Short mmCIF file of C-alpha atoms and ligand atoms in Angstrom, two decimals:
data_model
loop_
_atom_site.label_atom_id
_atom_site.label_comp_id
_atom_site.label_asym_id
_atom_site.label_seq_id
_atom_site.Cartn_x
_atom_site.Cartn_y
_atom_site.Cartn_z
CA MET A 257 -10.14 41.41 33.00
CA SER A 258 -6.26 42.00 33.79
CA THR A 259 -3.63 43.37 31.58
CA GLY A 260 -0.83 41.40 33.68
CA THR A 261 0.78 44.74 34.61
CA GLY A 262 -1.33 45.00 37.90
CA GLU A 263 -3.71 47.27 35.94
CA THR A 264 -7.28 46.35 35.10
CA ALA A 265 -7.96 46.72 31.31
CA ARG A 266 -10.62 49.33 30.36
CA MET A 267 -13.63 48.00 28.62
CA THR A 268 -13.90 48.83 24.97
CA LEU A 269 -16.94 49.31 22.65
CA ARG A 270 -15.72 46.20 20.79
CA ASP A 271 -15.97 44.27 24.03
CA PHE A 272 -19.42 45.49 24.73
CA GLN A 273 -20.62 44.32 21.12
CA GLU A 274 -18.51 41.06 21.49
CA ARG A 275 -20.21 40.27 24.98
CA LYS A 276 -23.71 40.68 23.23
CA ASP A 277 -22.64 38.40 20.21
CA ARG A 278 -21.57 35.70 22.80
CA GLY A 279 -24.94 35.93 24.39
CA GLU A 280 -23.88 37.32 27.63
CA LYS A 281 -26.10 39.77 29.18
CA LEU A 282 -24.69 43.39 29.64
CA VAL A 283 -25.01 45.21 32.97
CA VAL A 284 -25.40 49.07 33.07
CA VAL A 285 -25.96 51.25 36.14
CA THR A 286 -26.27 54.98 36.48
CA ALA A 287 -23.89 56.97 38.68
CA TYR A 288 -23.38 60.68 39.03
CA ASP A 289 -20.21 61.07 41.06
CA SER A 290 -16.75 59.70 41.64
CA LEU A 291 -17.69 57.91 44.87
CA PHE A 292 -20.48 55.83 43.39
CA GLY A 293 -18.73 55.58 40.01
CA ARG A 294 -15.78 53.79 41.90
CA LEU A 295 -18.11 51.50 43.89
CA VAL A 296 -20.10 50.45 40.74
CA ASP A 297 -17.01 50.14 38.75
CA GLU A 298 -15.42 47.82 41.48
CA SER A 299 -18.79 45.76 41.20
CA GLY A 300 -18.07 44.70 37.76
CA VAL A 301 -20.54 46.47 35.64
CA ASP A 302 -20.00 46.61 31.93
CA ALA A 303 -20.83 50.39 31.45
CA VAL A 304 -21.86 53.32 33.75
CA LEU A 305 -24.38 55.78 32.39
CA VAL A 306 -24.37 59.34 33.80
CA GLY A 307 -27.90 59.79 33.07
CA ASP A 308 -29.81 63.18 33.00
CA SER A 309 -31.96 61.43 35.69
CA VAL A 310 -29.41 63.26 37.90
CA GLY A 311 -31.88 66.13 37.48
CA ASN A 312 -34.73 64.10 39.29
CA LEU A 313 -32.37 62.19 41.85
CA LEU A 314 -29.72 64.87 42.91
CA ALA A 315 -31.16 68.35 41.90
CA GLY A 316 -34.91 67.53 42.89
CA TYR A 317 -36.32 68.55 39.51
CA ASP A 318 -39.57 66.95 38.62
CA SER A 319 -38.28 66.05 35.17
CA THR A 320 -35.07 65.87 33.20
CA LEU A 321 -35.91 68.89 31.19
CA PRO A 322 -33.99 71.49 33.25
CA VAL A 323 -30.70 69.67 33.20
CA THR A 324 -28.20 71.78 31.49
CA LEU A 325 -25.01 70.84 29.48
CA GLU A 326 -22.63 72.28 32.09
CA GLN A 327 -24.36 70.03 34.81
CA MET A 328 -23.77 66.96 32.51
CA VAL A 329 -20.18 67.87 31.88
CA TYR A 330 -19.56 68.41 35.77
CA HIS A 331 -21.16 64.94 36.51
CA ALA A 332 -19.45 63.14 33.77
CA ARG A 333 -16.02 64.43 34.82
CA ALA A 334 -16.66 63.68 38.45
CA THR A 335 -17.92 59.98 37.64
CA ARG A 336 -14.88 59.51 35.28
CA ALA A 337 -12.70 60.12 38.21
CA GLY A 338 -14.04 56.99 39.86
CA VAL A 339 -14.69 54.64 36.84
CA LYS A 340 -11.35 53.25 35.65
CA ARG A 341 -12.52 50.07 33.84
CA ALA A 342 -16.11 50.12 32.79
CA LEU A 343 -17.26 52.20 29.82
CA LEU A 344 -18.71 55.66 30.73
CA PHE A 345 -21.84 56.81 28.67
CA VAL A 346 -23.42 60.34 29.19
CA ASP A 347 -26.85 61.75 28.41
CA MET A 348 -27.11 64.60 26.20
CA PRO A 349 -29.63 67.06 27.83
CA PHE A 350 -32.84 68.33 26.37
CA LEU A 351 -32.24 70.56 23.23
CA THR A 352 -28.29 70.13 23.04
CA TYR A 353 -28.78 67.84 19.94
CA GLN A 354 -32.01 68.42 18.29
CA VAL A 355 -31.61 72.02 17.02
CA SER A 356 -28.78 71.24 14.33
CA PRO A 357 -26.17 68.52 13.75
CA GLN A 358 -23.49 71.21 13.95
CA ARG A 359 -24.69 72.10 17.59
CA ALA A 360 -25.12 68.33 18.49
CA LEU A 361 -21.54 67.74 17.39
CA LEU A 362 -20.05 70.67 19.38
CA ASN A 363 -22.14 69.82 22.34
CA CYS A 364 -21.27 66.04 22.32
CA GLY A 365 -17.61 67.04 21.74
CA ARG A 366 -17.70 68.84 24.98
CA VAL A 367 -19.04 65.82 26.99
CA MET A 368 -16.32 63.69 25.44
CA ALA A 369 -13.31 66.19 25.85
CA GLU A 370 -14.25 67.76 29.21
CA GLY A 371 -16.26 64.97 30.77
CA GLY A 372 -14.23 62.03 29.67
CA ALA A 373 -17.02 60.03 28.31
CA ASP A 374 -16.69 56.79 26.03
CA GLY A 375 -19.99 57.69 24.25
CA VAL A 376 -23.15 59.91 24.39
CA LYS A 377 -26.91 59.00 24.65
CA LEU A 378 -29.49 60.66 22.45
CA GLU A 379 -33.32 60.20 22.78
CA GLY A 380 -35.64 59.46 19.91
CA ALA A 381 -35.37 58.87 16.25
CA SER A 382 -36.97 61.85 14.66
CA ASP A 383 -35.26 63.04 11.42
CA SER A 384 -33.45 65.75 13.53
CA VAL A 385 -32.11 63.40 16.02
CA LEU A 386 -31.02 60.91 13.26
CA ALA A 387 -29.24 63.73 11.46
CA ALA A 388 -27.53 64.49 14.79
CA VAL A 389 -26.46 60.85 15.23
CA ARG A 390 -25.03 60.76 11.70
CA ALA A 391 -22.92 63.84 12.46
CA VAL A 392 -21.86 62.79 15.77
CA VAL A 393 -20.83 59.32 14.57
CA ASP A 394 -19.16 60.73 11.66
CA ALA A 395 -16.89 62.69 13.99
CA GLY A 396 -15.88 59.65 15.78
CA ILE A 397 -18.08 59.83 18.72
CA PRO A 398 -20.04 56.61 19.63
CA VAL A 399 -23.91 57.12 20.12
CA MET A 400 -26.21 55.27 22.08
CA GLY A 401 -29.99 55.55 21.19
CA HIS A 402 -32.96 55.50 23.54
CA LEU A 403 -36.46 54.58 22.44
CA GLY A 404 -39.86 53.73 24.09
CA PHE A 405 -40.47 56.04 26.90
CA THR A 406 -38.00 58.89 26.33
CA PRO A 407 -38.23 61.13 29.46
CA GLN A 408 -37.15 64.34 27.65
CA SER A 409 -40.56 63.94 25.81
CA VAL A 410 -42.54 63.43 28.98
CA ASN A 411 -44.97 66.13 28.02
CA THR A 412 -45.86 64.75 24.63
CA LEU A 413 -45.94 61.19 25.87
CA GLY A 414 -48.46 62.10 28.68
CA GLY A 415 -46.32 60.81 31.62
CA ALA A 416 -43.98 57.83 32.23
CA ARG A 417 -46.04 55.11 30.72
CA VAL A 418 -45.53 51.91 28.77
CA GLN A 419 -45.16 52.75 25.03
CA ALA A 420 -45.88 50.88 21.85
CA ARG A 421 -49.00 48.92 23.38
CA ASP A 422 -50.57 48.42 19.81
CA ALA A 423 -49.36 46.87 16.49
CA ALA A 424 -48.74 50.28 14.95
CA GLY A 425 -46.64 51.45 17.96
CA ALA A 426 -44.55 48.35 17.98
CA LYS A 427 -43.80 48.51 14.40
CA LYS A 428 -42.81 52.24 14.70
CA ILE A 429 -40.27 51.13 17.45
CA VAL A 430 -38.58 48.47 15.46
CA ASP A 431 -38.48 50.79 12.34
CA ASP A 432 -36.92 53.41 14.62
CA ALA A 433 -34.38 51.02 16.17
CA LYS A 434 -33.20 49.91 12.56
CA ARG A 435 -32.97 53.81 11.53
CA LEU A 436 -30.80 54.40 14.67
CA GLU A 437 -28.69 51.31 13.83
CA ASP A 438 -28.27 52.50 10.12
CA ALA A 439 -27.36 56.00 11.49
CA GLY A 440 -24.32 54.49 13.31
CA ALA A 441 -25.67 53.93 16.91
CA PHE A 442 -23.71 51.28 18.68
CA SER A 443 -26.53 50.43 21.14
CA ILE A 444 -30.11 51.39 22.13
CA VAL A 445 -31.85 51.69 25.58
CA LEU A 446 -35.35 50.56 25.45
CA GLU A 447 -37.56 52.04 28.20
CA LEU A 448 -40.99 51.02 29.42
CA LEU A 449 -42.01 48.62 26.52
CA PRO A 450 -44.07 45.50 26.34
CA ALA A 451 -41.41 42.74 26.72
CA LYS A 452 -42.59 41.31 23.40
CA VAL A 453 -42.00 44.49 21.54
CA ALA A 454 -38.42 44.91 23.11
CA ALA A 455 -37.76 41.39 22.03
CA ARG A 456 -38.71 42.19 18.51
CA VAL A 457 -36.47 45.07 18.50
CA THR A 458 -33.69 42.89 19.82
CA GLU A 459 -34.09 40.45 17.14
CA ALA A 460 -34.30 43.08 14.33
CA VAL A 461 -30.94 44.73 15.18
CA ARG A 462 -27.40 43.56 15.42
CA ILE A 463 -26.23 46.24 18.17
CA PRO A 464 -27.07 45.52 21.80
CA THR A 465 -30.38 46.62 23.50
CA ILE A 466 -30.39 47.74 26.92
CA GLY A 467 -33.64 47.46 28.86
CA ILE A 468 -35.26 49.34 31.81
CA GLY A 469 -38.82 48.07 32.20
CA ALA A 470 -38.67 46.21 28.80
CA GLY A 471 -38.48 42.46 29.71
CA ALA A 472 -35.83 39.93 29.66
CA ALA A 473 -35.08 39.45 26.06
CA CYS A 474 -32.95 42.79 25.85
CA SER A 475 -29.19 42.20 25.48
CA GLY A 476 -28.67 43.86 28.75
CA GLN A 477 -30.30 45.80 31.65
CA VAL A 478 -29.87 49.12 33.06
CA LEU A 479 -31.27 50.47 36.43
CA VAL A 480 -30.90 53.79 38.09
CA LEU A 481 -28.44 53.19 41.00
CA HIS A 482 -30.45 55.10 43.59
CA ASP A 483 -33.56 53.08 42.77
CA LEU A 484 -31.76 49.68 42.88
CA LEU A 485 -30.10 50.54 46.21
CA GLY A 486 -33.51 51.54 47.72
CA LEU A 487 -32.35 55.21 48.36
CA ASN A 488 -35.03 56.66 46.30
CA ASP A 489 -37.68 54.91 48.26
CA GLY A 490 -40.70 56.92 47.10
CA PHE A 491 -40.22 55.60 43.60
CA ASN A 492 -42.07 51.99 43.12
CA PRO A 493 -42.64 51.22 39.39
CA LYS A 494 -43.41 47.53 38.63
CA PHE A 495 -40.22 46.95 36.76
CA LEU A 496 -38.08 48.01 39.68
CA LYS A 497 -36.29 45.31 41.78
CA ARG A 498 -34.53 46.78 44.99
CA TYR A 499 -31.37 45.17 45.92
CA ALA A 500 -30.81 47.12 49.30
CA THR A 501 -32.82 49.51 51.62
CA LEU A 502 -30.30 52.06 52.03
CA ALA A 503 -32.88 54.90 52.70
CA ASP A 504 -33.89 53.22 55.89
CA ASP A 505 -30.03 52.62 56.69
CA VAL A 506 -29.47 56.20 56.26
CA ARG A 507 -32.30 57.45 58.47
CA SER A 508 -31.45 55.01 61.13
CA ALA A 509 -27.70 55.75 61.10
CA VAL A 510 -28.36 59.54 61.40
CA ARG A 511 -31.11 59.05 63.93
CA ALA A 512 -28.54 56.84 66.05
CA PHE A 513 -25.89 59.48 65.56
CA GLY A 514 -28.39 62.19 66.83
CA GLU A 515 -29.22 60.06 69.91
CA ASP A 516 -25.74 59.51 70.82
CA VAL A 517 -24.89 63.24 70.57
CA ARG A 518 -27.91 64.32 72.54
CA GLY A 519 -27.27 61.58 75.02
CA GLY A 520 -23.57 62.58 75.52
CA ARG A 521 -22.42 59.16 74.28
CA TYR A 522 -20.49 60.62 71.32
CA PRO A 523 -17.70 61.46 71.22
CA ASP A 524 -16.48 59.12 74.00
CA ASP A 525 -12.92 58.59 74.79
CA ASP A 526 -12.19 56.06 71.90
CA HIS A 527 -13.17 58.88 69.38
CA SER A 528 -11.35 61.74 71.11
CA PHE A 529 -7.75 62.92 70.97
O1 LIG B 735 -31.33 59.20 32.66
C1 LIG B 735 -31.22 58.04 32.86
O2 LIG B 735 -30.87 57.55 34.07
C2 LIG B 735 -31.64 57.07 31.82
C3 LIG B 735 -31.86 55.62 32.21
C4 LIG B 735 -33.11 55.57 32.82
C5 LIG B 735 -31.71 54.59 31.14
O3 LIG B 735 -31.74 57.44 30.73
#
């Protein structure tokens, strides 16, 4: 999209909704820093998500629970520096939005003001989360919901497994999605759900659903960048499609550098002053 002034127009939430309404699929990927933020922005995605998966991918935690608000503000600000056109959404970490709507508002406000986010993502649809969503939306902050497998509840959900496999579970997800929409959410991530359940949710709400391991009927899809690039090569869930094998490229490039250094081939005259 061009403004005619040589600058690229920034996506808005209205564009996001209108693309869904026109039946265009929405494309979202994660990023955690300015370099990858710039590369994915230049690749034409609709939105970039600074996920709290940064805890697993970059910090080496075994869940998203230890991720702090300071870490999310830092990664949001870094990613914002690279993302000039796409929307930038940021995950609110564990316990920064459930305790009270007031705390949720202050914490989400920091991510918006200091991190440069266009919206925040909150997991679940419990009464406390819905109260937080209402307070945050009321203050003018766009909120994306997240249903199905919600990684911050990994301990109660018994691991990263497909949710809502029975009729009662499916009904609860549809009801939760409607409650999130009523509370003011502008979109909902659906993670690890049977494709039929995600299709029912997508039918039941007007706002876009963004799937990850939730089938093709969602309004759009999100993948974790390091997974789709094949950088996180130990992670092999059924839903993941790899579009590159960068872990192999990194290992062979660094191995080749080592061999050149040890063999006296680098630096040669072409790379010396
Ligand atoms: O943290 C994250 O990367 C996410 C996506 C998996 C949707 O929430």
